[in-house]
PDB file of C-alpha atoms in Angstrom:
ATOM      1  CA  MET U   1     -24.305  12.580  31.010  1.00  0.00           C
ATOM      2  CA  LYS U   2     -26.551  14.043  28.336  1.00  0.00           C
ATOM      3  CA  PRO U   3     -27.212  11.900  25.242  1.00  0.00           C
ATOM      4  CA  VAL U   4     -25.136  12.833  22.204  1.00  0.00           C
ATOM      5  CA  PRO U   5     -27.085  14.048  19.159  1.00  0.00           C
ATOM      6  CA  VAL U   6     -26.584  11.862  16.109  1.00  0.00           C
ATOM      7  CA  LEU U   7     -28.181  12.335  12.707  1.00  0.00           C
ATOM      8  CA  LEU U   8     -29.239   9.064  11.052  1.00  0.00           C
ATOM      9  CA  ILE U   9     -29.632   9.662   7.322  1.00  0.00           C
ATOM     10  CA  THR U  10     -31.626   7.095   5.355  1.00  0.00           C
ATOM     11  CA  HIS U  11     -34.701   6.941   3.146  1.00  0.00           C
ATOM     12  CA  ASP U  12     -35.277   3.307   4.204  1.00  0.00           C
ATOM     13  CA  ASP U  13     -37.910   3.088   6.942  1.00  0.00           C
ATOM     14  CA  LEU U  14     -36.811  -0.411   7.963  1.00  0.00           C
ATOM     15  CA  LEU U  15     -33.213   0.710   8.383  1.00  0.00           C
ATOM     16  CA  TRP U  16     -34.363   3.739  10.355  1.00  0.00           C
ATOM     17  CA  GLN U  17     -36.268   1.466  12.729  1.00  0.00           C
ATOM     18  CA  HIS U  18     -33.159  -0.686  13.100  1.00  0.00           C
ATOM     19  CA  TRP U  19     -30.992   2.322  13.924  1.00  0.00           C
ATOM     20  CA  ARG U  20     -33.516   3.578  16.455  1.00  0.00           C
ATOM     21  CA  ALA U  21     -32.533   0.627  18.647  1.00  0.00           C
ATOM     22  CA  LEU U  22     -29.542   2.730  19.739  1.00  0.00           C
ATOM     23  CA  ASP U  23     -29.593   3.387  23.497  1.00  0.00           C
ATOM     24  CA  PRO U  24     -31.584   6.628  23.953  1.00  0.00           C
ATOM     25  CA  ALA U  25     -29.709   7.306  27.184  1.00  0.00           C
ATOM     26  CA  ARG U  26     -26.486   7.622  25.160  1.00  0.00           C
ATOM     27  CA  TRP U  27     -27.649   8.789  21.720  1.00  0.00           C
ATOM     28  CA  LEU U  28     -30.239  11.396  20.803  1.00  0.00           C
ATOM     29  CA  ALA U  29     -31.249  10.153  17.358  1.00  0.00           C
ATOM     30  CA  ALA U  30     -32.606  12.475  14.679  1.00  0.00           C
ATOM     31  CA  ARG U  31     -33.612  11.367  11.218  1.00  0.00           C
ATOM     32  CA  GLY U  32     -32.341  12.805   7.968  1.00  0.00           C
ATOM     33  CA  ARG U  33     -33.242  11.843   4.417  1.00  0.00           C
ATOM     34  CA  GLY U  34     -30.493  13.400   2.319  1.00  0.00           C
ATOM     35  CA  LEU U  35     -27.260  15.375   2.147  1.00  0.00           C
ATOM     36  CA  ALA U  36     -29.185  18.624   2.628  1.00  0.00           C
ATOM     37  CA  ASP U  37     -30.023  17.409   6.130  1.00  0.00           C
ATOM     38  CA  LEU U  38     -26.316  16.848   6.745  1.00  0.00           C
ATOM     39  CA  GLN U  39     -25.641  20.468   5.810  1.00  0.00           C
ATOM     40  CA  ARG U  40     -28.353  21.680   8.197  1.00  0.00           C
ATOM     41  CA  TRP U  41     -26.895  19.478  10.931  1.00  0.00           C
ATOM     42  CA  ARG U  42     -23.541  21.208  10.496  1.00  0.00           C
ATOM     43  CA  GLU U  43     -25.190  24.634  10.573  1.00  0.00           C
ATOM     44  CA  GLN U  44     -26.718  23.672  13.923  1.00  0.00           C
ATOM     45  CA  GLY U  45     -23.207  23.130  15.259  1.00  0.00           C
ATOM     46  CA  ARG U  46     -23.500  19.347  15.402  1.00  0.00           C
ATOM     47  CA  THR U  47     -21.024  16.906  13.938  1.00  0.00           C
ATOM     48  CA  LEU U  48     -21.944  13.232  14.409  1.00  0.00           C
ATOM     49  CA  ALA U  49     -23.930  11.373  11.749  1.00  0.00           C
ATOM     50  CA  VAL U  50     -24.556   7.995  10.122  1.00  0.00           C
ATOM     51  CA  LEU U  51     -25.081   7.977   6.348  1.00  0.00           C
ATOM     52  CA  ASP U  52     -26.797   5.171   4.422  1.00  0.00           C
ATOM     53  CA  THR U  53     -25.055   4.329   1.127  1.00  0.00           C
ATOM     54  CA  GLY U  54     -28.462   3.364  -0.260  1.00  0.00           C
ATOM     55  CA  LEU U  55     -29.630   6.973  -0.485  1.00  0.00           C
ATOM     56  CA  PRO U  56     -31.033   7.785  -3.948  1.00  0.00           C
ATOM     57  CA  ARG U  57     -28.790   9.883  -6.192  1.00  0.00           C
ATOM     58  CA  LEU U  58     -25.851   9.696  -3.802  1.00  0.00           C
ATOM     59  CA  PRO U  59     -22.725  11.137  -5.519  1.00  0.00           C
ATOM     60  CA  SER U  60     -19.828   8.868  -6.379  1.00  0.00           C
ATOM     61  CA  TRP U  61     -17.317   8.646  -3.542  1.00  0.00           C
ATOM     62  CA  GLN U  62     -14.700  10.058  -5.915  1.00  0.00           C
ATOM     63  CA  ASP U  63     -16.830  13.181  -6.452  1.00  0.00           C
ATOM     64  CA  PRO U  64     -15.163  16.355  -5.071  1.00  0.00           C
ATOM     65  CA  VAL U  65     -18.524  17.331  -3.543  1.00  0.00           C
ATOM     66  CA  TRP U  66     -17.674  15.147  -0.531  1.00  0.00           C
ATOM     67  CA  ALA U  67     -14.878  17.480   0.563  1.00  0.00           C
ATOM     68  CA  ALA U  68     -17.504  20.115   1.346  1.00  0.00           C
ATOM     69  CA  SER U  69     -20.262  17.715   2.390  1.00  0.00           C
ATOM     70  CA  LEU U  70     -18.168  15.999   5.065  1.00  0.00           C
ATOM     71  CA  ALA U  71     -16.049  18.946   6.189  1.00  0.00           C
ATOM     72  CA  ASP U  72     -16.088  19.515   9.977  1.00  0.00           C
ATOM     73  CA  LEU U  73     -18.280  16.439  10.465  1.00  0.00           C
ATOM     74  CA  ARG U  74     -17.702  12.978  11.894  1.00  0.00           C
ATOM     75  CA  VAL U  75     -19.647  10.637   9.660  1.00  0.00           C
ATOM     76  CA  VAL U  76     -19.991   6.862   9.802  1.00  0.00           C
ATOM     77  CA  VAL U  77     -21.004   5.508   6.394  1.00  0.00           C
ATOM     78  CA  ALA U  78     -23.187   2.406   6.597  1.00  0.00           C
ATOM     79  CA  SER U  79     -23.667  -0.009   3.719  1.00  0.00           C
ATOM     80  CA  PRO U  80     -26.166  -2.889   3.421  1.00  0.00           C
ATOM     81  CA  SER U  81     -23.437  -4.899   1.672  1.00  0.00           C
ATOM     82  CA  PRO U  82     -20.068  -3.458   2.694  1.00  0.00           C
ATOM     83  CA  ASN U  83     -16.923  -4.272   0.771  1.00  0.00           C
ATOM     84  CA  ASP U  84     -13.326  -3.133   1.103  1.00  0.00           C
ATOM     85  CA  GLU U  85     -13.208  -1.332  -2.240  1.00  0.00           C
ATOM     86  CA  GLU U  86     -16.136   0.877  -1.300  1.00  0.00           C
ATOM     87  CA  GLY U  87     -14.747   1.325   2.206  1.00  0.00           C
ATOM     88  CA  THR U  88     -11.465   2.602   0.796  1.00  0.00           C
ATOM     89  CA  ARG U  89     -13.300   5.169  -1.319  1.00  0.00           C
ATOM     90  CA  VAL U  90     -15.523   6.189   1.592  1.00  0.00           C
ATOM     91  CA  LEU U  91     -12.604   6.890   3.912  1.00  0.00           C
ATOM     92  CA  GLY U  92     -10.761   8.622   1.105  1.00  0.00           C
ATOM     93  CA  ALA U  93     -13.754  10.926   0.676  1.00  0.00           C
ATOM     94  CA  GLY U  94     -13.414  12.073   4.282  1.00  0.00           C
ATOM     95  CA  ALA U  95     -15.707   9.801   6.304  1.00  0.00           C
ATOM     96  CA  HIS U  96     -14.496   8.665   9.726  1.00  0.00           C
ATOM     97  CA  GLY U  97     -16.084   5.233   9.734  1.00  0.00           C
ATOM     98  CA  TYR U  98     -17.444   2.447   7.536  1.00  0.00           C
ATOM     99  CA  CYS U  99     -19.666  -0.383   8.737  1.00  0.00           C
ATOM    100  CA  HIS U 100     -22.562  -2.688   7.893  1.00  0.00           C
ATOM    101  CA  GLY U 101     -25.885  -0.867   7.830  1.00  0.00           C
ATOM    102  CA  TYR U 102     -27.575  -3.655   9.769  1.00  0.00           C
ATOM    103  CA  ALA U 103     -24.836  -4.119  12.341  1.00  0.00           C
ATOM    104  CA  PRO U 104     -26.265  -4.760  15.823  1.00  0.00           C
ATOM    105  CA  ALA U 105     -27.101  -1.635  17.794  1.00  0.00           C
ATOM    106  CA  ALA U 106     -24.239  -2.345  20.201  1.00  0.00           C
ATOM    107  CA  ALA U 107     -21.735  -2.466  17.314  1.00  0.00           C
ATOM    108  CA  LEU U 108     -23.071   0.742  15.782  1.00  0.00           C
ATOM    109  CA  SER U 109     -22.909   2.389  19.182  1.00  0.00           C
ATOM    110  CA  GLN U 110     -19.274   1.330  19.542  1.00  0.00           C
ATOM    111  CA  ALA U 111     -18.476   2.783  16.120  1.00  0.00           C
ATOM    112  CA  LEU U 112     -20.142   6.047  17.091  1.00  0.00           C
ATOM    113  CA  GLU U 113     -18.192   6.204  20.357  1.00  0.00           C
ATOM    114  CA  VAL U 114     -14.904   5.820  18.501  1.00  0.00           C
ATOM    115  CA  VAL U 115     -15.762   8.330  15.773  1.00  0.00           C
ATOM    116  CA  ALA U 116     -17.222  10.848  18.238  1.00  0.00           C
ATOM    117  CA  SER U 117     -13.941  10.794  20.163  1.00  0.00           C
ATOM    118  CA  GLY U 118     -11.928  11.507  17.013  1.00  0.00           C
ATOM    119  CA  GLY U 119     -11.144   7.984  15.884  1.00  0.00           C
ATOM    120  CA  ILE U 120     -11.607   5.998  12.699  1.00  0.00           C
ATOM    121  CA  TRP U 121     -13.771   2.871  12.581  1.00  0.00           C
ATOM    122  CA  MET U 122     -13.123   0.160   9.997  1.00  0.00           C
ATOM    123  CA  GLY U 123     -13.013  -3.617   9.668  1.00  0.00           C
ATOM    124  CA  ARG U 124      -9.865  -5.726   9.757  1.00  0.00           C
ATOM    125  CA  SER U 125      -9.987  -6.658   6.087  1.00  0.00           C
ATOM    126  CA  LEU U 126     -10.222  -2.977   5.155  1.00  0.00           C
ATOM    127  CA  VAL U 127      -7.156  -2.224   7.264  1.00  0.00           C
ATOM    128  CA  SER U 128      -5.299  -4.962   5.395  1.00  0.00           C
ATOM    129  CA  ARG U 129      -6.399  -3.497   2.061  1.00  0.00           C
ATOM    130  CA  LEU U 130      -5.175  -0.032   3.035  1.00  0.00           C
ATOM    131  CA  LEU U 131      -1.821  -1.393   4.091  1.00  0.00           C
ATOM    132  CA  ARG U 132      -1.493  -3.185   0.759  1.00  0.00           C
ATOM    133  CA  LEU U 133      -2.206   0.102  -0.993  1.00  0.00           C
ATOM    134  CA  VAL U 134       0.433   1.698   1.165  1.00  0.00           C
ATOM    135  CA  ALA U 135       3.013  -0.820  -0.002  1.00  0.00           C
ATOM    136  CA  GLU U 136       2.115  -0.145  -3.644  1.00  0.00           C
ATOM    137  CA  ARG U 137       2.429   3.620  -3.434  1.00  0.00           C
ATOM    138  CA  ALA U 138       5.860   4.232  -1.972  1.00  0.00           C
ATOM    139  CA  GLN U 139       7.093   7.745  -2.643  1.00  0.00           C
ATOM    140  CA  ASP U 140      10.466   9.405  -2.648  1.00  0.00           C
ATOM    141  CA  SER U 141      11.774   9.484   0.914  1.00  0.00           C
ATOM    142  CA  GLN U 142      12.398  13.236   0.821  1.00  0.00           C
ATOM    143  CA  SER U 143       8.764  14.111   0.078  1.00  0.00           C
ATOM    144  CA  TRP U 144       6.915  12.880   3.127  1.00  0.00           C
ATOM    145  CA  ASP U 145       8.784  14.013   6.249  1.00  0.00           C
ATOM    146  CA  GLY U 146       9.308  17.663   5.345  1.00  0.00           C
ATOM    147  CA  GLY U 147      12.893  17.478   6.551  1.00  0.00           C
ATOM    148  CA  LEU U 148      11.722  17.046  10.144  1.00  0.00           C
ATOM    149  CA  LEU U 149      13.211  13.628  10.883  1.00  0.00           C
ATOM    150  CA  THR U 150      16.746  12.487  11.524  1.00  0.00           C
ATOM    151  CA  GLU U 151      18.178   9.759   9.306  1.00  0.00           C
ATOM    152  CA  ARG U 152      17.645   7.123  12.005  1.00  0.00           C
ATOM    153  CA  GLU U 153      14.076   8.296  12.658  1.00  0.00           C
ATOM    154  CA  MET U 154      13.314   8.030   8.943  1.00  0.00           C
ATOM    155  CA  THR U 155      14.706   4.490   8.876  1.00  0.00           C
ATOM    156  CA  VAL U 156      12.613   3.424  11.870  1.00  0.00           C
ATOM    157  CA  ALA U 157       9.555   5.127  10.356  1.00  0.00           C
ATOM    158  CA  ARG U 158       9.954   3.220   7.084  1.00  0.00           C
ATOM    159  CA  TYR U 159      10.221  -0.115   8.890  1.00  0.00           C
ATOM    160  CA  ALA U 160       7.115   0.685  10.972  1.00  0.00           C
ATOM    161  CA  ALA U 161       5.226   1.927   7.895  1.00  0.00           C
ATOM    162  CA  ASN U 162       5.850  -1.432   6.223  1.00  0.00           C
ATOM    163  CA  GLY U 163       4.257  -3.297   9.114  1.00  0.00           C
ATOM    164  CA  GLN U 164       7.331  -4.264  11.148  1.00  0.00           C
ATOM    165  CA  ALA U 165       6.887  -4.621  14.919  1.00  0.00           C
ATOM    166  CA  ASN U 166       9.337  -3.052  17.360  1.00  0.00           C
ATOM    167  CA  ALA U 167      11.327  -6.233  18.035  1.00  0.00           C
ATOM    168  CA  PRO U 168      12.227  -6.965  14.367  1.00  0.00           C
ATOM    169  CA  ILE U 169      13.070  -3.297  13.845  1.00  0.00           C
ATOM    170  CA  ALA U 170      15.396  -3.357  16.841  1.00  0.00           C
ATOM    171  CA  GLU U 171      17.077  -6.538  15.605  1.00  0.00           C
ATOM    172  CA  ALA U 172      17.521  -5.191  12.081  1.00  0.00           C
ATOM    173  CA  LEU U 173      19.079  -1.933  13.292  1.00  0.00           C
ATOM    174  CA  GLY U 174      21.074  -3.344  16.191  1.00  0.00           C
ATOM    175  CA  ILE U 175      19.307  -1.226  18.802  1.00  0.00           C
ATOM    176  CA  THR U 176      17.001  -1.938  21.727  1.00  0.00           C
ATOM    177  CA  GLU U 177      13.210  -2.038  21.539  1.00  0.00           C
ATOM    178  CA  ARG U 178      13.200   0.856  24.003  1.00  0.00           C
ATOM    179  CA  THR U 179      15.208   2.917  21.527  1.00  0.00           C
ATOM    180  CA  VAL U 180      12.811   1.973  18.721  1.00  0.00           C
ATOM    181  CA  LYS U 181       9.895   3.160  20.858  1.00  0.00           C
ATOM    182  CA  ALA U 182      11.704   6.422  21.578  1.00  0.00           C
ATOM    183  CA  HIS U 183      12.357   6.995  17.871  1.00  0.00           C
ATOM    184  CA  LEU U 184       8.717   6.250  17.004  1.00  0.00           C
ATOM    185  CA  SER U 185       7.481   8.628  19.703  1.00  0.00           C
ATOM    186  CA  ALA U 186       9.642  11.362  18.189  1.00  0.00           C
ATOM    187  CA  VAL U 187       8.415  10.502  14.686  1.00  0.00           C
ATOM    188  CA  PHE U 188       4.750  10.619  15.731  1.00  0.00           C
ATOM    189  CA  GLU U 189       5.215  13.974  17.476  1.00  0.00           C
ATOM    190  CA  LYS U 190       7.169  15.596  14.638  1.00  0.00           C
ATOM    191  CA  LEU U 191       4.824  14.387  11.900  1.00  0.00           C
ATOM    192  CA  GLY U 192       1.589  14.930  13.818  1.00  0.00           C
ATOM    193  CA  VAL U 193       0.370  11.323  13.589  1.00  0.00           C
ATOM    194  CA  THR U 194      -0.985   9.144  16.366  1.00  0.00           C
ATOM    195  CA  ASP U 195      -0.591   5.549  15.190  1.00  0.00           C
ATOM    196  CA  ARG U 196       1.226   3.295  12.736  1.00  0.00           C
ATOM    197  CA  LEU U 197      -1.575   3.291  10.180  1.00  0.00           C
ATOM    198  CA  GLN U 198      -1.463   7.075   9.891  1.00  0.00           C
ATOM    199  CA  LEU U 199       2.328   6.895   9.654  1.00  0.00           C
ATOM    200  CA  ALA U 200       2.106   4.324   6.846  1.00  0.00           C
ATOM    201  CA  LEU U 201      -0.434   6.431   4.963  1.00  0.00           C
ATOM    202  CA  LEU U 202       1.816   9.478   5.266  1.00  0.00           C
ATOM    203  CA  VAL U 203       5.039   7.691   4.312  1.00  0.00           C
ATOM    204  CA  HIS U 204       3.456   6.212   1.209  1.00  0.00           C
ATOM    205  CA  GLY U 205       1.416   9.185   0.097  1.00  0.00           C
ATOM    206  CA  ILE U 206      -2.111   8.224   1.148  1.00  0.00           C
ATOM    207  CA  SER U 207      -3.528  11.057   3.217  1.00  0.00           C
ATOM    208  CA  ALA U 208      -5.410  10.544   6.484  1.00  0.00           C
ATOM    209  CA  PRO U 209      -7.023  12.924   9.027  1.00  0.00           C
ATOM    210  CA  ALA U 210      -4.196  14.320  11.109  1.00  0.00           C
ATOM    211  CA  ASP U 211      -6.102  14.026  14.386  1.00  0.00           C
ATOM    212  CA  SER U 212      -7.685  10.613  13.855  1.00  0.00           C
ATOM    213  CA  ARG U 213      -7.331   7.431  15.842  1.00  0.00           C
ATOM    214  CA  MET U 214      -8.115   4.053  14.346  1.00  0.00           C
ATOM    215  CA  LYS U 215     -10.354   1.408  15.875  1.00  0.00           C
ATOM    216  CA  ILE U 216     -10.607  -2.065  14.392  1.00  0.00           C
ATOM    217  CA  PRO U 217     -13.759  -3.962  15.400  1.00  0.00           C
ATOM    218  CA  SER U 218     -13.020  -7.140  17.327  1.00  0.00           C
TER     219      SER U 218
END
């Protein structure tokens, strides 16, 4: 298997040396120093990158420039002092991962594997924060499913979006867990989501990449 090209964008020489500990048999590391390098990486037909939040003059994560900067790319954003508030903004800007800049090489490699395969990488506390945001931003039930779901599927979807496991859903609705699973499978297929986090984000009006899969570090 050929190593996968990955652009490591940082102005910090020490961080660059740390990132270079990635297994060269798996990752073909190239160095970038700014967002212009990210654009050139895209033009070369490559997609995977790690971006240091410590870059000078980095735009705010709420800046619309990120929609173009991160389009068609799979970017892990690395912070020397990660926090859930920043992580929420980073993922909202279109990044596919958020981690500690000085995470061990094995952990960074795992994040890259997940993101390269179409997934999302984030920490457990960030997942909890996103789910809390979900609960605070409930929308009208007619606005999120596009009329695609049956009444029972919508009910099951709402329970799942609020963090309920299959067994409590089955008990609440007087159906079997197998039936709950069948309803959720139909919901996922009709709405184009692949997991409960994406479903929760959709139900409560927080967008997420339609083809993403989530990975929570252990």
